Tab-separated table of C-alpha atoms in Angstrom:
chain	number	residue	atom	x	y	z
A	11	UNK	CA	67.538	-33.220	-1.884
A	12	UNK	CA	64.074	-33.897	-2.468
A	13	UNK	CA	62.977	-37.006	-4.117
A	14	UNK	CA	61.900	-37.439	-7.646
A	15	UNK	CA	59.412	-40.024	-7.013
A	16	UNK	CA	57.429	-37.221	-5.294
A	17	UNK	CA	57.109	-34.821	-8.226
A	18	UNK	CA	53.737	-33.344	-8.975
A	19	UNK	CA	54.568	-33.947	-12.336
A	20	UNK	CA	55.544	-37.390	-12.138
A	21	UNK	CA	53.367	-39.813	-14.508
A	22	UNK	CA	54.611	-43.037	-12.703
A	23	UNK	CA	52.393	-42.435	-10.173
A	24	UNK	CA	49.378	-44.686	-10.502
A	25	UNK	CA	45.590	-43.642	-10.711
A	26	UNK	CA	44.721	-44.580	-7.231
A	27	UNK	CA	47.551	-42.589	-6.047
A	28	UNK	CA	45.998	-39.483	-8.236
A	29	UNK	CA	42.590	-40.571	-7.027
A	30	UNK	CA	43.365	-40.544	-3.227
A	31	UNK	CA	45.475	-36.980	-3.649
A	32	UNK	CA	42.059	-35.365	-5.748
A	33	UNK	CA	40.033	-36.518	-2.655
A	34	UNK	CA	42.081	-35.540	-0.441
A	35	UNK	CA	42.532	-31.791	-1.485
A	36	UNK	CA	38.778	-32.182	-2.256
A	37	UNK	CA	38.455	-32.763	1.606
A	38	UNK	CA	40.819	-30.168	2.611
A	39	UNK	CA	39.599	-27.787	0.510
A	40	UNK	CA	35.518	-28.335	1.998
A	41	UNK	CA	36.657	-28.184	5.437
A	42	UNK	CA	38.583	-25.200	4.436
A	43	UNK	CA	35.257	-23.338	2.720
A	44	UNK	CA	32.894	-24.465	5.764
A	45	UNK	CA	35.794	-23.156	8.636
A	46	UNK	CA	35.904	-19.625	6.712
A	47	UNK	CA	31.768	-20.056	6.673
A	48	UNK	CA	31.754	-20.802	10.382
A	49	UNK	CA	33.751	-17.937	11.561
A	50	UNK	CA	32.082	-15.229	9.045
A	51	UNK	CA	28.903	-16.611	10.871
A	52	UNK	CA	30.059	-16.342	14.136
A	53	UNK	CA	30.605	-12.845	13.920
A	54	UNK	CA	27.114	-12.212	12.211
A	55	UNK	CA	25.828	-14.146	15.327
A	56	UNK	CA	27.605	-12.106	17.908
A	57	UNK	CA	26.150	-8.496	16.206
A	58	UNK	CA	22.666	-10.525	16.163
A	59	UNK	CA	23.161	-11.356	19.899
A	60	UNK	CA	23.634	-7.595	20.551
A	61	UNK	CA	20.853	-6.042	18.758
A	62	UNK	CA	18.823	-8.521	20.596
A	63	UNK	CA	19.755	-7.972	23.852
A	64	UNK	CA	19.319	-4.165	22.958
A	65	UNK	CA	15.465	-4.558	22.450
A	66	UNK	CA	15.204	-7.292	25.432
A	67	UNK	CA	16.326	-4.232	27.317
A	68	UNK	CA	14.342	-1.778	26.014
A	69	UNK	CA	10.863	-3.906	26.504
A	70	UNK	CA	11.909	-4.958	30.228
A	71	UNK	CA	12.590	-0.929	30.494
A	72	UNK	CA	9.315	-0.356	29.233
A	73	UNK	CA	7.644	-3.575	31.324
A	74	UNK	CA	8.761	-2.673	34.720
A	75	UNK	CA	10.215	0.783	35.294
A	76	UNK	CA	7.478	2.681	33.228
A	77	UNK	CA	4.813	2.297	35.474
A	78	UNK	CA	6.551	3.328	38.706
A	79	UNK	CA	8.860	6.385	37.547
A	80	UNK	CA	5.749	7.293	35.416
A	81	UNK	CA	3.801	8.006	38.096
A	82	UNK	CA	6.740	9.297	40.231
A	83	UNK	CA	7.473	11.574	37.844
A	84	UNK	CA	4.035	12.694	36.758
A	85	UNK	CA	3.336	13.686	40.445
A	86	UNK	CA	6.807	15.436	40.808
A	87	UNK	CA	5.347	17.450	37.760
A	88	UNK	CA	2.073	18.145	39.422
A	89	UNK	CA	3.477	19.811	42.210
A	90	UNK	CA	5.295	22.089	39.929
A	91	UNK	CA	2.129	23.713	39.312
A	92	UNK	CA	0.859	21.664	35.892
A	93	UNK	CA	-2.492	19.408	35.852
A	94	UNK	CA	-2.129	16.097	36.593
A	95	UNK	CA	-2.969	14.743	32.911
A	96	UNK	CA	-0.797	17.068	31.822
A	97	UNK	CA	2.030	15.810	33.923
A	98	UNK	CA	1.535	12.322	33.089
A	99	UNK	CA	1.723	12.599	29.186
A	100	UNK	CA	5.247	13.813	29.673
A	101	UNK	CA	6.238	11.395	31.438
A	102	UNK	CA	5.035	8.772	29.083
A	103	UNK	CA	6.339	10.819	25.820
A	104	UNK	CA	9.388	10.908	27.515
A	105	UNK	CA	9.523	7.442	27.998
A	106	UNK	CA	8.491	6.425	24.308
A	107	UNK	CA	11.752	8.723	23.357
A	108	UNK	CA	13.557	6.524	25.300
A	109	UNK	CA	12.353	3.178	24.000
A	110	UNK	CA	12.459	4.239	20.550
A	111	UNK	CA	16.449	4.915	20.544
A	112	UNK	CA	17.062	1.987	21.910
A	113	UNK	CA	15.428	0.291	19.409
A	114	UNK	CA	17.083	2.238	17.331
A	115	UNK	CA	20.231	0.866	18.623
A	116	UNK	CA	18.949	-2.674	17.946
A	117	UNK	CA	18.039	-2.013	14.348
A	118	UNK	CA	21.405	-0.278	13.933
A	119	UNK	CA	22.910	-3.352	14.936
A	120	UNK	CA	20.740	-5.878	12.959
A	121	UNK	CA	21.523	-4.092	9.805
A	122	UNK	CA	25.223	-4.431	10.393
A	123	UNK	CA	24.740	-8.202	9.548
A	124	UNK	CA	26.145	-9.458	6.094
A	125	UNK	CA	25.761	-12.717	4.446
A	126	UNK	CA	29.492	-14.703	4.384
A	127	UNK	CA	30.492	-13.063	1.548
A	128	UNK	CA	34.195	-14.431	1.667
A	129	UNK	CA	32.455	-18.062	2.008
A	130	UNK	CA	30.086	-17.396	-1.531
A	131	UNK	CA	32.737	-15.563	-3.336
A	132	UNK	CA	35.408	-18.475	-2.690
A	133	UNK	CA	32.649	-21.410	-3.404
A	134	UNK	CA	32.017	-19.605	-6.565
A	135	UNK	CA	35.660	-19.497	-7.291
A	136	UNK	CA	35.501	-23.330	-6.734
A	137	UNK	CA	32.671	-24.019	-8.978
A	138	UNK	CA	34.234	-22.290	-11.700
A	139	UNK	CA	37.582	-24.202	-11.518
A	140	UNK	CA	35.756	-27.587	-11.088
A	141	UNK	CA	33.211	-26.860	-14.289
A	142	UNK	CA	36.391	-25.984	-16.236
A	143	UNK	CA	37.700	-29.271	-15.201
A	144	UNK	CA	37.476	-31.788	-17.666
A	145	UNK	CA	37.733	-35.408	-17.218
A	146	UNK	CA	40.525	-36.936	-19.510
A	147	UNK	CA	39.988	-39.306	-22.035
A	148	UNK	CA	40.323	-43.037	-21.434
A	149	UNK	CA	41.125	-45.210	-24.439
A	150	UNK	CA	39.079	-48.399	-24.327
A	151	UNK	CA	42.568	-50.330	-25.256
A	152	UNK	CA	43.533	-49.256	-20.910
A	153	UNK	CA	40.682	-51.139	-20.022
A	154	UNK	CA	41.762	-54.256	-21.871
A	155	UNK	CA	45.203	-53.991	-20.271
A	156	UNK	CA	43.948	-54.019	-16.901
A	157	UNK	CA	41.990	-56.687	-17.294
A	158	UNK	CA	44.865	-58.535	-19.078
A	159	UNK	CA	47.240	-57.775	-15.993
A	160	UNK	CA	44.254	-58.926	-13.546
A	161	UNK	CA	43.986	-62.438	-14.857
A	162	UNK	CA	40.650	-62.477	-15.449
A	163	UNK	CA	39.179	-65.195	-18.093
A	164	UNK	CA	35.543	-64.633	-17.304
A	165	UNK	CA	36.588	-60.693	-18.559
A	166	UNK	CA	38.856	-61.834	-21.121
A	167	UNK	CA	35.486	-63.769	-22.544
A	168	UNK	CA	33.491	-60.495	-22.325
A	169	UNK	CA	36.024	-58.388	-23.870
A	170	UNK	CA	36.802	-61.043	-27.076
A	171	UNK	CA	32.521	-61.734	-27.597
A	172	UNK	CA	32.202	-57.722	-27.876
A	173	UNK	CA	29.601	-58.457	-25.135
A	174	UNK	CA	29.433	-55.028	-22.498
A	175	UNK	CA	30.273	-52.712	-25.707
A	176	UNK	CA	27.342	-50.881	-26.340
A	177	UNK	CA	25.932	-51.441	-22.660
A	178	UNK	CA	25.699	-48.095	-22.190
A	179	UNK	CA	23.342	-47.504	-25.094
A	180	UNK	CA	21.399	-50.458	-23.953
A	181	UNK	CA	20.807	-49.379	-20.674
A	182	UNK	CA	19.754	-45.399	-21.838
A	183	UNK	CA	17.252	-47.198	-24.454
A	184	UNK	CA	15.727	-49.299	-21.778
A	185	UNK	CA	15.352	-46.386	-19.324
A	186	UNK	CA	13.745	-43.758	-22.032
């Protein structure tokens, strides 16, 4: 049987137990929102990773083989029978082909990136729950009784003079 004390519904439950529950789904809920963050991230990270290692591979393919198989080739091409400028402008359209789809590869991969949408739409969803939230009211006659059960005379003083009333408005006047 579960106990009645721990009803979500119970009022006997005082308002630092209601504060410290707030806070603490508060927490859990923030942890929650930047975990789901995190891991949309990390995916968006890993795609990034790939499209850059695509075009690191297709400049060090263009750095250090394109000078050696260009002229390989471009010779090989010669001795088919075509001039030798001839020969070597194949070769180095042929390797521009080849650089430019593996770029393409990298851009293909960069574009596959996404902002965490799961992470906006469900912080979104939080703001809108937490601006229809509205404080409840707190009759001034609590505050007396809590100072009454505290024991307070200095208080007591304040509370029977009318003094710390209209603080409040004092302080906005002074600060305008």
């Amino acid at each position: 049987m579960s106990d009645p004390g721990n009803y979500a519904g119970n009022t006997d439950r005082s308002i630092g137990q209601l504060v410290a529950e707030a806070t603490a789904e508060m927490s859990a809920l923030v942890h929650d929102e930047i975990a789901l963050a995190k891991a949309e991230v990390r995916q968006d990270v890993k795609r990034g990773a790939i499209g850059s290692a695509a075009f690191i591979a297709a400049g060090v393919l263009l750095l250090f083989t394109m000078p050696m198989l260009s002229f390989a080739a471009a010779y090989g091409i010669h001795n088919l029978g075509l001039g030798l400028a001839w020969s070597f402008l194949i070769v180095a359209g042929a390797f521009i082909l080849l650089a430019a789809l593996i770029a393409f590869i990298g851009l293909r991969k960069f574009k596959k990136i996404k902002p965490p949408e799961k992470s906006i739409a469900s912080a979104k969803q939080t703001a809108a729950v937490l601006q229809k939230a509205k404080p409840h009211p707190r009759p001034s006659v609590e505050a007396a009784a809590i100072i009454e059960r505290s024991g307070s005379s200095l208080a007591k003083k304040g509370i029977e003079s009318g003094a710390g009333q209209d603080s409040a408005s004092a302080v906005a006047r002074s600060s305008t």
